[in-house]
């Protein structure tokens, strides 16, 4: 069973702090990794994709991938109350296009 | 900015009835997907569709489910005889051809089976 694991949280950080979200996956053949944000009752909204080991930065967001450890993370710098949402880690294997999602980590940014 | 659209936003049906959920993927995308999310649970893959045929399906996607691309823009999910446990948010997603495999999700259809 190919799985994606995330801490469900809630993760609470003060406004302006760095939020760190983590994800592990079981399929060593996975090729593509995505972070989505989901507000309550809404659909997943893409934040970032990452395909190679290392860091990828986009504005306040940095995704980190370590394929040897089967680990993906998302850092949110200068967290804002509007960042409060559930963050979904999604992994695509090397065959087919389906995404396997983690349970999601609920982030709460306190003013 | 192009986006995936879905109709209806909310569908209420009686158990045993057929429902059709509709999606319009992003126009230049070639891969189409349906996912569902039961309240409080993970987003789960149902089916992927490419070149007018199913390319992959999950165990959830049994004989009561079917997908179709009836014209050049719409992509539909049909549930033939709904069950209480089909109540969920259903999301359509689409992506360009590989290697640009990022999937963009529609706003979802909330299906309530009574």
Short mmCIF file of C-alpha atoms in Angstrom, two decimals:
data_model
loop_
_atom_site.label_atom_id
_atom_site.label_comp_id
_atom_site.label_asym_id
_atom_site.label_seq_id
_atom_site.Cartn_x
_atom_site.Cartn_y
_atom_site.Cartn_z
CA UNK A 1 0.00 0.00 0.00
CA UNK A 2 1.59 3.22 -1.16
CA UNK A 3 1.10 5.85 1.47
CA UNK A 4 1.77 9.47 2.20
CA UNK A 5 1.98 10.47 5.85
CA UNK A 6 1.62 13.89 7.42
CA UNK A 7 1.15 15.09 10.96
CA UNK A 8 -2.49 16.10 11.18
CA UNK A 9 -1.77 18.96 13.56
CA UNK A 10 -3.08 21.42 14.31
CA UNK A 11 0.17 23.31 13.98
CA UNK A 12 -0.11 26.71 15.57
CA UNK A 13 2.42 29.47 14.87
CA UNK A 14 2.40 33.21 15.63
CA UNK A 15 2.09 35.70 12.81
CA UNK A 16 5.48 36.40 11.21
CA UNK A 17 6.99 33.08 12.27
CA UNK A 18 8.18 30.22 10.07
CA UNK A 19 5.77 27.30 9.69
CA UNK A 20 7.34 23.93 8.91
CA UNK A 21 5.20 21.17 7.41
CA UNK A 22 6.49 17.65 6.85
CA UNK A 23 5.53 14.67 4.74
CA UNK A 24 6.92 11.18 4.23
CA UNK A 25 6.07 8.75 1.47
CA UNK A 26 6.48 5.02 1.08
CA UNK A 27 6.92 4.53 -2.69
CA UNK A 28 10.61 4.94 -3.44
CA UNK A 29 9.78 5.19 -7.15
CA UNK A 30 7.80 8.40 -6.71
CA UNK A 31 8.82 11.12 -9.14
CA UNK A 32 6.73 14.21 -8.54
CA UNK A 33 5.78 15.93 -5.32
CA UNK A 34 3.23 18.64 -4.69
CA UNK A 35 1.99 20.83 -1.92
CA UNK A 36 -1.61 21.97 -2.04
CA UNK A 37 -3.47 24.30 0.29
CA UNK A 38 -7.09 23.55 1.14
CA UNK A 39 -9.40 25.93 2.92
CA UNK A 40 -12.38 24.40 4.67
CA UNK A 41 -15.01 23.30 2.17
CA UNK A 42 -12.86 24.29 -0.81
CA UNK A 43 -10.78 22.43 -3.35
CA UNK A 44 -7.01 21.85 -3.21
CA UNK A 45 -5.07 24.82 -4.52
CA UNK A 46 -1.55 24.22 -5.83
CA UNK A 47 1.24 25.92 -3.92
CA UNK A 48 4.35 24.24 -5.29
CA UNK A 49 5.70 21.29 -7.15
CA UNK A 50 9.15 19.77 -6.70
CA UNK A 51 10.86 17.03 -8.68
CA UNK A 52 14.56 17.08 -7.71
CA UNK A 53 16.39 16.72 -4.44
CA UNK A 54 17.09 19.99 -2.70
CA UNK A 55 15.21 23.21 -2.13
CA UNK A 56 12.82 25.12 -4.35
CA UNK A 57 11.74 28.61 -3.37
CA UNK A 58 8.71 30.58 -4.51
CA UNK A 59 8.08 33.78 -2.61
CA UNK A 60 7.46 32.97 1.04
CA UNK A 61 7.30 29.24 0.33
CA UNK A 62 10.20 26.78 0.17
CA UNK A 63 9.75 23.14 -0.67
CA UNK A 64 12.46 20.66 0.26
CA UNK A 65 12.84 17.16 -1.14
CA UNK A 66 15.06 14.34 0.07
CA UNK A 67 14.40 11.21 -2.00
CA UNK A 68 16.88 9.09 -0.04
CA UNK A 69 14.92 9.75 3.15
CA UNK A 70 11.58 9.78 1.29
CA UNK A 71 10.79 13.11 2.85
CA UNK A 72 9.22 16.32 1.58
CA UNK A 73 8.73 19.50 3.54
CA UNK A 74 7.22 22.93 3.09
CA UNK A 75 8.44 26.03 4.88
CA UNK A 76 6.28 29.12 5.04
CA UNK A 77 8.20 32.23 6.01
CA UNK A 78 6.56 35.31 7.55
CA UNK A 79 3.36 33.37 8.19
CA UNK A 80 0.13 35.33 7.87
CA UNK A 81 -3.32 34.62 9.33
CA UNK A 82 -4.50 34.09 5.73
CA UNK A 83 -2.12 31.11 5.55
CA UNK A 84 -4.36 29.31 8.05
CA UNK A 85 -5.57 26.25 6.13
CA UNK A 86 -4.93 22.56 5.72
CA UNK A 87 -1.80 21.77 3.72
CA UNK A 88 -1.89 18.63 1.63
CA UNK A 89 1.17 16.74 0.50
CA UNK A 90 0.61 14.80 -2.74
CA UNK A 91 2.91 12.33 -4.44
CA UNK A 92 2.85 10.93 -7.97
CA UNK A 93 4.49 7.62 -8.72
CA UNK A 94 6.55 6.66 -11.72
CA UNK A 95 3.63 4.95 -13.39
CA UNK A 96 0.37 6.65 -14.15
CA UNK A 97 -0.72 10.10 -13.15
CA UNK A 98 -2.69 9.58 -9.99
CA UNK A 99 -1.82 11.63 -6.95
CA UNK A 100 -1.69 10.01 -3.55
CA UNK A 101 -2.55 12.51 -0.86
CA UNK A 102 -1.62 12.68 2.77
CA UNK A 103 -4.18 13.39 5.45
CA UNK A 104 -3.14 17.03 5.52
CA UNK A 105 -1.70 19.25 8.25
CA UNK A 106 -3.94 21.93 9.68
CA UNK A 107 -2.03 25.18 10.13
CA UNK A 108 -3.27 27.99 12.35
CA UNK A 109 -1.46 31.34 12.25
CA UNK A 110 -2.33 33.47 15.26
CA UNK A 111 -2.28 37.29 14.93
CA UNK B 1 -6.14 32.57 -15.78
CA UNK B 2 -7.64 29.31 -17.10
CA UNK B 3 -9.35 27.18 -14.51
CA UNK B 4 -11.23 23.92 -14.15
CA UNK B 5 -14.96 24.40 -13.65
CA UNK B 6 -17.48 21.98 -12.19
CA UNK B 7 -21.27 21.81 -12.08
CA UNK B 8 -23.35 21.60 -10.03
CA UNK B 9 -21.70 22.93 -6.89
CA UNK B 10 -24.08 20.90 -4.76
CA UNK B 11 -26.18 17.89 -5.70
CA UNK B 12 -28.71 16.24 -3.41
CA UNK B 13 -30.11 12.89 -4.48
CA UNK B 14 -32.01 9.93 -3.13
CA UNK B 15 -30.24 6.62 -2.60
CA UNK B 16 -30.44 4.49 -5.72
CA UNK B 17 -30.71 7.42 -8.11
CA UNK B 18 -28.25 8.18 -10.88
CA UNK B 19 -26.19 11.35 -10.81
CA UNK B 20 -23.93 12.98 -13.37
CA UNK B 21 -21.23 15.35 -12.25
CA UNK B 22 -19.82 17.65 -14.88
CA UNK B 23 -16.41 19.19 -15.37
CA UNK B 24 -14.82 21.45 -17.93
CA UNK B 25 -11.05 20.93 -17.78
CA UNK B 26 -8.52 23.60 -18.76
CA UNK B 27 -8.69 23.82 -22.55
CA UNK B 28 -5.18 22.71 -23.55
CA UNK B 29 -4.97 19.94 -20.97
CA UNK B 30 -4.94 16.33 -22.07
CA UNK B 31 -5.18 14.37 -18.82
CA UNK B 32 -8.32 14.39 -16.71
CA UNK B 33 -8.97 13.03 -13.24
CA UNK B 34 -11.70 12.54 -10.67
CA UNK B 35 -10.99 12.50 -6.95
CA UNK B 36 -13.30 12.41 -3.99
CA UNK B 37 -13.01 13.55 -0.41
CA UNK B 38 -15.33 12.22 2.25
CA UNK B 39 -15.82 14.78 5.02
CA UNK B 40 -12.80 14.80 7.32
CA UNK B 41 -10.85 12.29 5.24
CA UNK B 42 -8.09 12.25 2.65
CA UNK B 43 -8.50 13.22 -0.97
CA UNK B 44 -8.77 9.88 -2.82
CA UNK B 45 -8.06 9.13 -6.47
CA UNK B 46 -10.93 7.63 -8.46
CA UNK B 47 -9.95 7.57 -12.12
CA UNK B 48 -7.72 9.10 -14.76
CA UNK B 49 -8.63 9.59 -18.40
CA UNK B 50 -6.46 10.19 -21.44
CA UNK B 51 -7.02 9.95 -25.17
CA UNK B 52 -10.69 9.08 -24.67
CA UNK B 53 -10.11 6.13 -22.44
CA UNK B 54 -9.55 5.29 -18.80
CA UNK B 55 -5.84 5.08 -18.09
CA UNK B 56 -6.04 4.14 -14.43
CA UNK B 57 -8.74 3.55 -11.83
CA UNK B 58 -8.83 2.85 -8.13
CA UNK B 59 -10.64 0.14 -6.21
CA UNK B 60 -13.31 2.71 -5.36
CA UNK B 61 -14.15 3.11 -9.05
CA UNK B 62 -16.36 0.04 -9.38
CA UNK B 63 -19.05 -0.82 -11.91
CA UNK B 64 -21.42 1.82 -10.61
CA UNK B 65 -19.04 4.55 -11.77
CA UNK B 66 -18.32 5.62 -15.33
CA UNK B 67 -16.62 8.54 -17.03
CA UNK B 68 -17.12 10.09 -20.39
CA UNK B 69 -15.88 12.94 -22.52
CA UNK B 70 -19.02 13.52 -24.58
CA UNK B 71 -17.63 16.48 -26.52
CA UNK B 72 -14.47 18.52 -26.81
CA UNK B 73 -14.89 20.32 -23.52
CA UNK B 74 -16.89 18.36 -20.95
CA UNK B 75 -15.72 15.49 -18.77
CA UNK B 76 -18.38 13.71 -16.75
CA UNK B 77 -18.56 11.29 -13.84
CA UNK B 78 -21.70 9.17 -13.61
CA UNK B 79 -22.74 7.24 -10.55
CA UNK B 80 -25.43 4.79 -11.61
CA UNK B 81 -27.09 3.89 -8.33
CA UNK B 82 -25.97 6.12 -5.50
CA UNK B 83 -25.36 4.83 -1.99
CA UNK B 84 -25.23 6.72 1.27
CA UNK B 85 -21.45 6.24 1.37
CA UNK B 86 -21.07 8.07 -1.95
CA UNK B 87 -21.74 11.31 -0.11
CA UNK B 88 -18.55 13.33 -0.55
CA UNK B 89 -16.91 16.21 -2.37
CA UNK B 90 -15.99 15.20 -5.89
CA UNK B 91 -13.12 17.06 -7.50
CA UNK B 92 -12.20 17.11 -11.16
CA UNK B 93 -8.60 17.87 -12.08
CA UNK B 94 -6.65 18.24 -15.29
CA UNK B 95 -3.04 18.44 -16.37
CA UNK B 96 -1.02 19.09 -19.48
CA UNK B 97 0.95 16.42 -21.21
CA UNK B 98 4.02 15.10 -19.41
CA UNK B 99 6.38 16.29 -18.10
CA UNK B 100 4.15 19.21 -17.04
CA UNK B 101 2.12 16.95 -14.81
CA UNK B 102 0.83 19.45 -12.29
CA UNK B 103 -2.84 18.81 -11.67
CA UNK B 104 -5.20 21.73 -11.23
CA UNK B 105 -8.38 21.12 -9.34
CA UNK B 106 -11.89 22.39 -9.93
CA UNK B 107 -14.01 23.82 -7.10
CA UNK B 108 -15.75 20.50 -6.50
CA UNK B 109 -19.28 19.16 -6.37
CA UNK B 110 -20.69 18.33 -2.98
CA UNK B 111 -22.81 15.20 -3.39
CA UNK B 112 -25.30 14.41 -0.65
CA UNK B 113 -27.10 11.06 -0.84
CA UNK B 114 -30.20 10.79 1.35
#
